[in-house]
mmCIF file of C-alpha atoms and ligand atoms in Angstrom:
data_model
loop_
_atom_site.group_PDB
_atom_site.id
_atom_site.type_symbol
_atom_site.label_atom_id
_atom_site.label_comp_id
_atom_site.label_asym_id
_atom_site.label_seq_id
_atom_site.Cartn_x
_atom_site.Cartn_y
_atom_site.Cartn_z
ATOM 1 C CA UNK J 24 46.334 -99.171 5.790
ATOM 2 C CA UNK J 25 44.585 -102.970 6.186
ATOM 3 C CA UNK J 26 42.796 -104.027 3.245
ATOM 4 C CA UNK J 27 39.261 -105.416 3.519
ATOM 5 C CA UNK J 28 38.736 -109.091 2.326
ATOM 6 C CA UNK J 29 37.852 -108.972 -1.319
ATOM 7 C CA UNK J 30 34.982 -111.476 -0.999
ATOM 8 C CA UNK J 31 34.106 -109.456 1.817
ATOM 9 C CA UNK J 32 33.889 -106.466 -0.085
ATOM 10 C CA UNK J 33 31.704 -107.945 -2.643
ATOM 11 C CA UNK J 34 29.799 -109.791 -0.178
ATOM 12 C CA UNK J 35 29.792 -113.124 -1.829
ATOM 13 C CA UNK J 36 31.361 -116.341 -0.426
ATOM 14 C CA UNK J 37 34.584 -118.039 -1.220
ATOM 15 C CA UNK J 38 33.480 -120.393 -3.543
ATOM 16 C CA UNK J 39 31.055 -118.135 -5.168
ATOM 17 C CA UNK J 40 30.770 -118.830 -9.225
ATOM 18 C CA UNK J 41 32.048 -116.374 -11.820
ATOM 19 C CA UNK J 42 28.301 -115.334 -12.136
ATOM 20 C CA UNK J 43 27.541 -114.780 -8.571
ATOM 21 C CA UNK J 44 30.924 -112.387 -8.359
ATOM 22 C CA UNK J 45 29.733 -110.141 -11.641
ATOM 23 C CA UNK J 46 26.356 -109.890 -10.428
ATOM 24 C CA UNK J 47 27.453 -108.710 -6.627
ATOM 25 C CA UNK J 48 29.617 -106.237 -8.240
ATOM 26 C CA UNK J 49 27.092 -105.031 -10.736
ATOM 27 C CA UNK J 50 24.861 -104.527 -7.691
ATOM 28 C CA UNK J 51 27.694 -102.695 -5.714
ATOM 29 C CA UNK J 52 28.982 -100.646 -8.668
ATOM 30 C CA UNK J 53 25.429 -99.485 -9.378
ATOM 31 C CA UNK J 54 25.521 -98.194 -5.708
ATOM 32 C CA UNK J 55 28.376 -96.526 -5.130
ATOM 33 C CA UNK J 56 29.220 -95.199 -8.447
ATOM 34 C CA UNK J 57 29.853 -91.713 -8.465
ATOM 35 C CA UNK J 58 27.416 -90.798 -11.374
ATOM 36 C CA UNK J 59 24.616 -91.955 -8.747
ATOM 37 C CA UNK J 60 26.190 -90.477 -5.744
ATOM 38 C CA UNK J 61 26.103 -86.612 -6.692
ATOM 39 C CA UNK J 62 24.984 -85.554 -3.345
ATOM 40 C CA UNK J 63 27.654 -87.452 -1.490
ATOM 41 C CA UNK J 64 30.395 -85.169 -1.648
ATOM 42 C CA UNK J 65 32.484 -86.980 0.696
ATOM 43 C CA UNK J 66 35.591 -89.135 -0.508
ATOM 44 C CA UNK J 67 33.741 -92.274 0.890
ATOM 45 C CA UNK J 68 31.427 -93.082 -1.940
ATOM 46 C CA UNK J 69 34.360 -92.816 -4.586
ATOM 47 C CA UNK J 70 36.328 -95.096 -2.102
ATOM 48 C CA UNK J 71 33.577 -97.571 -2.011
ATOM 49 C CA UNK J 72 33.488 -97.549 -6.028
ATOM 50 C CA UNK J 73 37.238 -98.058 -6.175
ATOM 51 C CA UNK J 74 37.388 -100.694 -3.305
ATOM 52 C CA UNK J 75 34.564 -102.863 -5.104
ATOM 53 C CA UNK J 76 35.978 -102.388 -8.585
ATOM 54 C CA UNK J 77 39.415 -103.964 -7.302
ATOM 55 C CA UNK J 78 37.776 -106.581 -5.662
ATOM 56 C CA UNK J 79 35.980 -107.328 -8.698
ATOM 57 C CA UNK J 80 38.972 -107.085 -11.178
ATOM 58 C CA UNK J 81 40.722 -109.421 -8.899
ATOM 59 C CA UNK J 82 38.205 -112.078 -8.304
ATOM 60 C CA UNK J 83 37.092 -112.145 -11.752
ATOM 61 C CA UNK J 84 40.437 -113.349 -13.355
ATOM 62 C CA UNK J 85 40.985 -116.795 -12.838
ATOM 63 C CA UNK J 86 44.491 -116.977 -12.188
ATOM 64 C CA UNK J 87 44.600 -113.629 -9.972
ATOM 65 C CA UNK J 88 41.971 -115.083 -7.864
ATOM 66 C CA UNK J 89 43.843 -118.481 -7.394
ATOM 67 C CA UNK J 90 46.812 -115.982 -6.192
ATOM 68 C CA UNK J 91 44.393 -114.396 -3.957
ATOM 69 C CA UNK J 92 42.977 -117.355 -2.596
ATOM 70 C CA UNK J 93 46.331 -118.977 -2.012
ATOM 71 C CA UNK J 94 48.420 -115.789 -0.539
ATOM 72 C CA UNK J 95 45.708 -113.274 0.199
ATOM 73 C CA UNK J 96 46.626 -109.596 -0.564
ATOM 74 C CA UNK J 97 50.268 -110.206 -0.593
ATOM 75 C CA UNK J 98 49.749 -112.521 -3.797
ATOM 76 C CA UNK J 99 48.275 -109.801 -6.040
ATOM 77 C CA UNK J 100 48.852 -106.335 -5.912
ATOM 78 C CA UNK J 101 46.488 -103.917 -7.882
ATOM 79 C CA UNK J 102 49.344 -101.446 -7.869
ATOM 80 C CA UNK J 103 51.095 -103.634 -10.241
ATOM 81 C CA UNK J 104 48.858 -102.729 -13.139
ATOM 82 C CA UNK J 105 47.458 -99.806 -15.124
ATOM 83 C CA UNK J 106 49.292 -96.362 -15.590
ATOM 84 C CA UNK J 107 48.011 -92.799 -14.516
ATOM 85 C CA UNK J 108 45.143 -93.194 -17.087
ATOM 86 C CA UNK J 109 43.383 -95.983 -15.509
ATOM 87 C CA UNK J 110 42.388 -94.115 -12.415
ATOM 88 C CA UNK J 111 39.219 -93.150 -13.953
ATOM 89 C CA UNK J 112 35.900 -95.137 -13.898
ATOM 90 C CA UNK J 113 36.833 -97.348 -16.598
ATOM 91 C CA UNK J 114 35.583 -100.550 -14.882
ATOM 92 C CA UNK J 115 31.904 -98.973 -15.018
ATOM 93 C CA UNK J 116 32.074 -97.792 -18.722
ATOM 94 C CA UNK J 117 33.094 -101.007 -19.534
ATOM 95 C CA UNK J 118 30.537 -102.942 -17.452
ATOM 96 C CA UNK J 119 27.947 -101.032 -18.211
ATOM 97 C CA UNK J 120 28.345 -98.482 -21.150
ATOM 98 C CA UNK J 121 28.777 -94.670 -20.338
ATOM 99 C CA UNK J 122 25.589 -92.171 -20.302
ATOM 100 C CA UNK J 123 26.386 -91.203 -23.755
ATOM 101 C CA UNK J 124 27.927 -94.115 -25.430
ATOM 102 C CA UNK J 125 31.186 -94.722 -26.389
ATOM 103 C CA UNK J 126 33.513 -97.047 -24.283
ATOM 104 C CA UNK J 127 36.583 -96.856 -22.859
ATOM 105 C CA UNK J 128 38.849 -98.891 -24.939
ATOM 106 C CA UNK J 129 42.312 -97.275 -24.781
ATOM 107 C CA UNK J 130 42.496 -97.205 -20.651
ATOM 108 C CA UNK J 131 45.914 -98.539 -19.195
ATOM 109 C CA UNK J 132 49.010 -98.617 -20.842
ATOM 110 C CA UNK J 133 50.586 -100.474 -23.877
ATOM 111 C CA UNK J 134 53.831 -100.747 -25.479
ATOM 112 C CA UNK J 135 55.395 -97.783 -27.529
ATOM 113 C CA UNK J 136 58.029 -97.741 -29.781
ATOM 114 C CA UNK J 137 61.300 -98.930 -28.265
ATOM 115 C CA UNK J 138 59.550 -101.074 -25.682
ATOM 116 C CA UNK J 139 58.784 -97.630 -23.610
ATOM 117 C CA UNK J 140 55.804 -97.799 -21.597
ATOM 118 C CA UNK J 141 52.656 -95.638 -22.802
ATOM 119 C CA UNK J 142 50.446 -94.114 -20.450
ATOM 120 C CA UNK J 143 47.180 -92.953 -21.543
ATOM 121 C CA UNK J 144 46.793 -89.317 -20.245
ATOM 122 C CA UNK J 145 44.712 -88.618 -17.506
ATOM 123 C CA UNK J 146 40.873 -87.153 -17.705
ATOM 124 C CA UNK J 147 39.918 -83.976 -16.945
ATOM 125 C CA UNK J 148 36.845 -82.488 -15.780
ATOM 126 C CA UNK J 149 35.034 -79.419 -16.231
ATOM 127 C CA UNK J 150 32.026 -77.798 -14.464
ATOM 128 C CA UNK J 151 29.058 -76.714 -16.429
ATOM 129 C CA UNK J 152 26.323 -74.360 -15.127
ATOM 130 C CA UNK J 153 23.425 -74.612 -17.191
ATOM 131 C CA UNK J 154 19.828 -73.066 -16.291
ATOM 132 C CA UNK J 155 16.542 -74.864 -16.101
ATOM 133 C CA UNK J 156 15.127 -73.520 -19.245
ATOM 134 C CA UNK J 157 18.864 -74.823 -21.223
ATOM 135 C CA UNK J 158 18.583 -77.768 -19.533
ATOM 136 C CA UNK J 159 15.112 -78.292 -20.841
ATOM 137 C CA UNK J 160 15.839 -77.084 -24.241
ATOM 138 C CA UNK J 161 19.479 -78.251 -25.047
ATOM 139 C CA UNK J 162 22.039 -75.959 -25.813
ATOM 140 C CA UNK J 163 25.182 -75.464 -27.830
ATOM 141 C CA UNK J 164 27.847 -74.278 -25.595
ATOM 142 C CA UNK J 165 31.482 -73.110 -26.258
ATOM 143 C CA UNK J 166 33.882 -73.704 -23.380
ATOM 144 C CA UNK J 167 37.376 -72.782 -22.939
ATOM 145 C CA UNK J 168 39.486 -76.038 -21.810
ATOM 146 C CA UNK J 169 43.421 -76.373 -21.413
ATOM 147 C CA UNK J 170 45.149 -77.890 -24.445
ATOM 148 C CA UNK J 171 48.867 -78.607 -24.715
ATOM 149 C CA UNK J 172 51.295 -77.685 -27.507
ATOM 150 C CA UNK J 173 54.500 -78.575 -28.202
ATOM 151 C CA UNK J 174 56.942 -76.189 -26.209
ATOM 152 C CA UNK J 175 58.240 -73.390 -28.835
ATOM 153 C CA UNK J 176 61.598 -73.028 -27.278
ATOM 154 C CA UNK J 177 62.656 -76.592 -27.309
ATOM 155 C CA UNK J 178 60.474 -77.873 -29.980
ATOM 156 C CA UNK J 179 58.870 -80.615 -27.674
ATOM 157 C CA UNK J 180 61.996 -82.015 -26.495
ATOM 158 C CA UNK J 181 62.125 -80.613 -23.282
ATOM 159 C CA UNK J 182 65.798 -80.176 -23.137
ATOM 160 C CA UNK J 183 67.311 -76.510 -22.775
ATOM 161 C CA UNK J 184 68.605 -75.143 -26.078
ATOM 162 C CA UNK J 185 72.094 -76.383 -26.960
ATOM 163 C CA UNK J 186 71.666 -79.526 -24.736
ATOM 164 C CA UNK J 187 69.988 -82.755 -25.268
ATOM 165 C CA UNK J 188 68.155 -85.496 -23.198
ATOM 166 C CA UNK J 189 70.342 -88.228 -22.245
ATOM 167 C CA UNK J 190 69.378 -92.071 -22.256
ATOM 168 C CA UNK J 191 68.427 -92.961 -18.718
ATOM 169 C CA UNK J 192 71.148 -95.222 -16.892
ATOM 170 C CA UNK J 193 68.849 -96.841 -14.529
ATOM 171 C CA UNK J 194 66.679 -98.714 -17.173
ATOM 172 C CA UNK J 195 68.962 -98.203 -20.136
ATOM 173 C CA UNK J 196 66.121 -96.469 -22.162
ATOM 174 C CA UNK J 197 63.633 -99.291 -21.612
ATOM 175 C CA UNK J 198 61.222 -97.128 -19.184
ATOM 176 C CA UNK J 199 60.639 -100.066 -17.060
ATOM 177 C CA UNK J 200 62.741 -102.104 -14.291
ATOM 178 C CA UNK J 201 62.174 -105.532 -12.957
ATOM 179 C CA UNK J 202 61.260 -105.583 -9.526
ATOM 180 C CA UNK J 203 60.578 -108.559 -7.298
ATOM 181 C CA UNK J 204 57.105 -107.815 -5.340
ATOM 182 C CA UNK J 205 55.563 -110.752 -3.065
ATOM 183 C CA UNK J 206 55.898 -113.782 -5.044
ATOM 184 C CA UNK J 207 56.401 -112.336 -8.450
ATOM 185 C CA UNK J 208 59.109 -110.884 -10.607
ATOM 186 C CA UNK J 209 57.006 -107.554 -11.987
ATOM 187 C CA UNK J 210 58.073 -105.159 -14.506
ATOM 188 C CA UNK J 211 57.517 -101.612 -13.147
ATOM 189 C CA UNK J 212 57.911 -98.205 -14.578
ATOM 190 C CA UNK J 213 61.234 -97.016 -14.146
ATOM 191 C CA UNK J 214 61.364 -94.493 -10.908
ATOM 192 C CA UNK J 215 64.160 -92.614 -12.394
ATOM 193 C CA UNK J 216 62.848 -91.107 -15.456
ATOM 194 C CA UNK J 217 59.013 -92.481 -15.235
ATOM 195 C CA UNK J 218 58.843 -94.474 -17.910
ATOM 196 C CA UNK J 219 60.075 -91.752 -20.554
ATOM 197 C CA UNK J 220 63.556 -93.776 -21.101
ATOM 198 C CA UNK J 221 65.176 -90.411 -20.923
ATOM 199 C CA UNK J 222 66.765 -87.963 -18.639
ATOM 200 C CA UNK J 223 66.987 -84.380 -19.205
ATOM 201 C CA UNK J 224 69.969 -82.900 -17.834
ATOM 202 C CA UNK J 225 69.323 -79.274 -18.328
ATOM 203 C CA UNK J 226 65.576 -78.465 -18.651
ATOM 204 C CA UNK J 227 64.075 -76.152 -20.957
ATOM 205 C CA UNK J 228 63.193 -72.854 -18.803
ATOM 206 C CA UNK J 229 59.853 -72.151 -20.500
ATOM 207 C CA UNK J 230 58.311 -75.561 -20.486
ATOM 208 C CA UNK J 231 60.235 -77.042 -17.210
ATOM 209 C CA UNK J 232 61.437 -79.836 -19.052
ATOM 210 C CA UNK J 233 57.968 -80.826 -20.047
ATOM 211 C CA UNK J 234 58.527 -80.382 -23.816
ATOM 212 C CA UNK J 235 54.794 -79.108 -23.772
ATOM 213 C CA UNK J 236 53.162 -75.569 -22.746
ATOM 214 C CA UNK J 237 49.551 -75.529 -21.337
ATOM 215 C CA UNK J 238 47.413 -72.911 -23.760
ATOM 216 C CA UNK J 239 43.688 -72.570 -24.290
ATOM 217 C CA UNK J 240 41.342 -73.718 -26.667
ATOM 218 C CA UNK J 241 37.879 -73.021 -27.386
ATOM 219 C CA UNK J 242 35.510 -76.417 -27.842
ATOM 220 C CA UNK J 243 32.160 -76.526 -29.066
ATOM 221 C CA UNK J 244 29.788 -78.658 -26.999
ATOM 222 C CA UNK J 245 26.179 -79.909 -27.416
ATOM 223 C CA UNK J 246 24.183 -79.814 -24.320
ATOM 224 C CA UNK J 247 21.405 -82.655 -24.987
ATOM 225 C CA UNK J 248 17.786 -81.486 -24.115
ATOM 226 C CA UNK J 249 16.446 -82.830 -20.982
ATOM 227 C CA UNK J 250 19.946 -83.121 -18.978
ATOM 228 C CA UNK J 251 19.874 -82.858 -15.535
ATOM 229 C CA UNK J 252 22.262 -82.095 -12.238
ATOM 230 C CA UNK J 253 25.080 -84.051 -12.172
ATOM 231 C CA UNK J 254 25.065 -85.703 -15.622
ATOM 232 C CA UNK J 255 28.401 -85.740 -17.423
ATOM 233 C CA UNK J 256 29.093 -85.633 -21.017
ATOM 234 C CA UNK J 257 32.337 -86.902 -22.296
ATOM 235 C CA UNK J 258 34.385 -85.476 -24.850
ATOM 236 C CA UNK J 259 36.657 -88.125 -26.225
ATOM 237 C CA UNK J 260 40.463 -87.112 -26.544
ATOM 238 C CA UNK J 261 40.168 -83.878 -24.795
ATOM 239 C CA UNK J 262 41.787 -84.506 -21.604
ATOM 240 C CA UNK J 263 45.462 -84.642 -20.882
ATOM 241 C CA UNK J 264 48.046 -85.655 -23.577
ATOM 242 C CA UNK J 265 49.214 -89.194 -23.088
ATOM 243 C CA UNK J 266 52.912 -90.248 -22.141
ATOM 244 C CA UNK J 267 55.197 -91.236 -24.722
ATOM 245 C CA UNK J 268 52.458 -91.269 -27.528
ATOM 246 C CA UNK J 269 49.983 -92.637 -25.498
ATOM 247 C CA UNK J 270 46.335 -91.792 -25.927
ATOM 248 C CA UNK J 271 44.948 -88.591 -24.515
ATOM 249 C CA UNK J 272 42.539 -88.620 -21.859
ATOM 250 C CA UNK J 273 38.993 -87.591 -22.050
ATOM 251 C CA UNK J 274 37.206 -84.592 -20.768
ATOM 252 C CA UNK J 275 34.098 -84.955 -18.671
ATOM 253 C CA UNK J 276 31.563 -81.803 -18.891
ATOM 254 C CA UNK J 277 29.750 -82.065 -15.318
ATOM 255 C CA UNK J 278 26.218 -80.521 -15.650
ATOM 256 C CA UNK J 279 25.311 -78.246 -12.481
ATOM 257 C CA UNK J 280 21.652 -77.155 -12.665
ATOM 258 C CA UNK J 281 21.296 -73.568 -11.449
ATOM 259 C CA UNK J 282 18.585 -72.662 -8.865
ATOM 260 C CA UNK J 283 15.331 -71.624 -10.482
ATOM 261 C CA UNK J 284 13.246 -69.088 -9.304
ATOM 262 C CA UNK J 285 9.910 -70.477 -9.597
ATOM 263 C CA UNK J 286 10.501 -74.511 -10.779
ATOM 264 C CA UNK J 287 12.116 -76.950 -8.581
ATOM 265 C CA UNK J 288 13.183 -80.025 -10.715
ATOM 266 C CA UNK J 289 12.591 -83.769 -9.693
ATOM 267 C CA UNK J 290 13.883 -86.200 -12.631
ATOM 268 C CA UNK J 291 11.312 -85.001 -14.988
ATOM 269 C CA UNK J 292 8.973 -83.630 -12.932
ATOM 270 C CA UNK J 293 8.681 -79.700 -11.756
ATOM 271 C CA UNK J 294 7.028 -78.329 -8.881
ATOM 272 C CA UNK J 295 6.055 -74.956 -8.155
ATOM 273 C CA UNK J 296 4.224 -72.906 -5.402
ATOM 274 C CA UNK J 297 1.371 -71.028 -6.496
ATOM 275 C CA UNK J 298 0.175 -68.347 -4.047
ATOM 276 C CA UNK J 299 -3.535 -68.163 -3.843
ATOM 277 C CA UNK J 300 -5.556 -65.798 -2.141
ATOM 278 C CA UNK J 301 -7.900 -67.341 1.048
ATOM 279 C CA UNK J 302 -10.884 -65.949 -1.017
ATOM 280 C CA UNK J 303 -10.000 -67.418 -4.302
ATOM 281 C CA UNK J 304 -9.070 -71.151 -2.243
ATOM 282 C CA UNK J 305 -12.446 -70.878 -0.449
ATOM 283 C CA UNK J 306 -14.720 -69.831 -3.153
ATOM 284 C CA UNK J 307 -12.912 -71.761 -6.182
ATOM 285 C CA UNK J 308 -11.858 -70.421 -9.428
ATOM 286 C CA UNK J 309 -9.562 -70.042 -12.484
ATOM 287 C CA UNK J 310 -5.974 -69.608 -11.402
ATOM 288 C CA UNK J 311 -2.977 -68.674 -13.561
ATOM 289 C CA UNK J 312 0.088 -70.703 -13.184
ATOM 290 C CA UNK J 313 3.621 -70.766 -15.041
ATOM 291 C CA UNK J 314 4.643 -73.119 -17.307
ATOM 292 C CA UNK J 315 8.035 -73.655 -18.730
ATOM 293 C CA UNK J 316 6.422 -73.259 -22.362
ATOM 294 C CA UNK J 317 4.414 -70.118 -20.917
ATOM 295 C CA UNK J 318 1.432 -69.597 -18.867
ATOM 296 C CA UNK J 319 -1.496 -72.064 -18.316
ATOM 297 C CA UNK J 320 -4.514 -71.867 -16.153
ATOM 298 C CA UNK J 321 -6.055 -74.025 -13.924
ATOM 299 C CA UNK J 322 -9.392 -74.391 -12.427
ATOM 300 C CA UNK J 323 -9.257 -75.194 -8.400
ATOM 301 C CA UNK J 324 -12.519 -76.081 -6.820
ATOM 302 C CA UNK J 325 -14.147 -74.588 -3.731
ATOM 303 C CA UNK J 326 -12.694 -75.115 -0.380
ATOM 304 C CA UNK J 327 -9.220 -75.799 -1.894
ATOM 305 C CA UNK J 328 -6.661 -76.299 1.095
ATOM 306 C CA UNK J 329 -3.281 -75.150 1.316
ATOM 307 C CA UNK J 330 -0.477 -77.555 0.270
ATOM 308 C CA UNK J 331 -3.306 -79.252 -2.286
ATOM 309 C CA UNK J 332 -1.126 -80.352 -5.329
ATOM 310 C CA UNK J 333 -2.433 -80.128 -9.287
ATOM 311 C CA UNK J 334 -0.790 -82.237 -11.779
ATOM 312 C CA UNK J 335 -0.440 -80.715 -15.242
ATOM 313 C CA UNK J 336 0.508 -83.830 -17.506
ATOM 314 C CA UNK J 337 3.336 -83.698 -19.623
ATOM 315 C CA UNK J 338 4.171 -80.072 -18.376
ATOM 316 C CA UNK J 339 7.525 -81.318 -16.958
ATOM 317 C CA UNK J 340 10.680 -82.043 -18.735
ATOM 318 C CA UNK J 341 11.539 -84.693 -21.388
ATOM 319 C CA UNK J 342 14.575 -86.138 -19.915
ATOM 320 C CA UNK J 343 17.479 -87.256 -22.135
ATOM 321 C CA UNK J 344 16.216 -90.776 -22.557
ATOM 322 C CA UNK J 345 12.765 -90.402 -21.564
ATOM 323 C CA UNK J 346 9.824 -91.151 -24.214
ATOM 324 C CA UNK J 347 7.614 -88.783 -22.542
ATOM 325 C CA UNK J 348 8.157 -85.545 -20.322
ATOM 326 C CA UNK J 349 7.464 -85.384 -16.806
ATOM 327 C CA UNK J 350 4.422 -83.471 -15.240
ATOM 328 C CA UNK J 351 4.515 -80.385 -13.435
ATOM 329 C CA UNK J 352 2.820 -80.037 -9.943
ATOM 330 C CA UNK J 353 1.424 -76.747 -8.987
ATOM 331 C CA UNK J 354 1.190 -76.601 -4.871
ATOM 332 C CA UNK J 355 -1.429 -74.385 -3.816
ATOM 333 C CA UNK J 356 -0.144 -71.724 -1.140
ATOM 334 C CA UNK J 357 -2.869 -70.252 0.740
ATOM 335 C CA UNK J 358 -2.147 -66.305 1.300
ATOM 336 C CA UNK J 359 -3.144 -64.755 4.704
ATOM 337 C CA UNK J 360 -3.914 -61.002 3.672
ATOM 338 C CA UNK J 361 -1.952 -58.433 5.123
ATOM 339 C CA UNK J 362 -2.082 -54.925 5.727
ATOM 340 C CA UNK J 363 -5.539 -54.718 6.286
ATOM 341 C CA UNK J 364 -7.922 -51.471 6.840
ATOM 342 C CA UNK J 365 -10.130 -50.976 9.729
ATOM 343 C CA UNK J 366 -13.238 -51.834 7.264
ATOM 344 C CA UNK J 367 -11.503 -55.036 6.215
ATOM 345 C CA UNK J 368 -10.714 -56.205 9.521
ATOM 346 C CA UNK J 369 -14.547 -55.682 10.822
ATOM 347 C CA UNK J 370 -15.576 -57.722 7.678
ATOM 348 C CA UNK J 371 -13.192 -60.566 8.662
ATOM 349 C CA UNK J 372 -14.514 -60.578 12.233
ATOM 350 C CA UNK J 373 -17.941 -60.683 10.774
ATOM 351 C CA UNK J 374 -17.204 -63.503 8.753
ATOM 352 C CA UNK J 375 -15.673 -65.250 11.548
ATOM 353 C CA UNK J 376 -18.894 -64.815 13.826
ATOM 354 C CA UNK J 377 -21.022 -66.351 11.066
ATOM 355 C CA UNK J 378 -18.593 -69.224 10.226
ATOM 356 C CA UNK J 379 -18.684 -70.037 14.014
ATOM 357 C CA UNK J 380 -22.397 -70.069 14.007
ATOM 358 C CA UNK J 381 -21.753 -73.364 11.477
ATOM 359 C CA UNK J 382 -20.090 -75.216 14.388
ATOM 360 C CA UNK J 383 -17.442 -77.127 13.118
ATOM 361 C CA UNK J 384 -18.985 -77.396 9.760
ATOM 362 C CA UNK J 385 -16.504 -74.865 8.183
ATOM 363 C CA UNK J 386 -13.376 -76.196 9.407
ATOM 364 C CA UNK J 387 -12.484 -79.266 7.242
ATOM 365 C CA UNK J 388 -9.887 -80.456 9.982
ATOM 366 C CA UNK J 389 -11.931 -79.190 13.071
ATOM 367 C CA UNK J 390 -13.128 -82.114 14.183
ATOM 368 C CA UNK J 391 -10.311 -84.617 13.991
ATOM 369 C CA UNK J 392 -7.966 -81.896 15.060
ATOM 370 C CA UNK J 393 -9.900 -81.670 18.192
ATOM 371 C CA UNK J 394 -9.967 -85.344 18.645
ATOM 372 C CA UNK J 395 -6.065 -85.366 18.485
ATOM 373 C CA UNK J 396 -5.901 -82.709 20.859
ATOM 374 C CA UNK J 397 -7.833 -84.524 23.585
ATOM 375 C CA UNK J 398 -5.753 -87.476 23.418
ATOM 376 C CA UNK J 399 -2.839 -85.798 23.205
ATOM 377 C CA UNK J 400 -3.182 -83.787 26.807
ATOM 378 C CA UNK J 401 -5.079 -86.784 28.337
HETATM 379 ZN ZN1 ZN Z 16 60.702 -75.944 -23.714
HETATM 380 ZN ZN1 ZN Z 17 64.522 -95.033 -16.357
#
């Protein structure tokens, strides 16, 4: 796979200043961040985000940028850095802070005891469906998530009972090996023991040598009021456990808003269709409309047309970070009567005759409509 030029990815000149690079990255990260691309389910948005994150990481680091300027992609290899835990969107959180606060501060790898590589555990995600009412009011929920416990059979060693783990011969237990890559000699995770420094000749059958088994646990989650579709709540430390004593990953609870029978949500505003008889639409009058808090009444004027909106200020949803609630828009859907009796048909025909006598007067779109038709057919 050929890689795009980092400067091209960020859309900056070769001699761009640090500040320009940072600005360009922020703009692109905002645009491509997965939290902002909920409706783009393709891998594309995520790939774009990763691409610009990588470009930024390289160009914002002076020594890496110098190596890249001199040798191109061969001079810097992003795969050299970070463990599995850095796969998340830490870069974005570092640059902008997460929706619900706390930063990724434990990403990447460090050194554990005995010099072995420690890896932060992977993040997990959990999809939670909430109704519009729950989203508006917030809710306390309980979810069942996977958790890992030390295997009872081998007590966490991963070795079959009666046997034990042996020191890895490839790395002599260090968990890392020196590799030449491009122009540098770099330290890499030992491919043989995958950084653990140990080889288990006879794995424990209960846990397949993992030393841990997957169980379930119940977690209490507070869903804040105003939460919207696609938002994520982070539960720190409830992801997969780390390797070699590394910190666990985080759990992300992704909110999916269930479709509502009456209301459609658009940010903090709500929309609903209100059927109104054509008689009421013509004569005007008080109609009843639903709101999340109960019923409300609005007065519609004489001659209200189909599709007309009436706004109920503050009857929408108060967003997670909003100071004021949004509005409720009631869209008038004028209903045509059905299943008419012979008598009712007669009345309507009489009404039609009477309206015709008024010329175009009774038809608000009549004249402009006739004009449009004329120019369309001429
Ligand atoms: Zn076991
Ligand atoms: Zn090894």
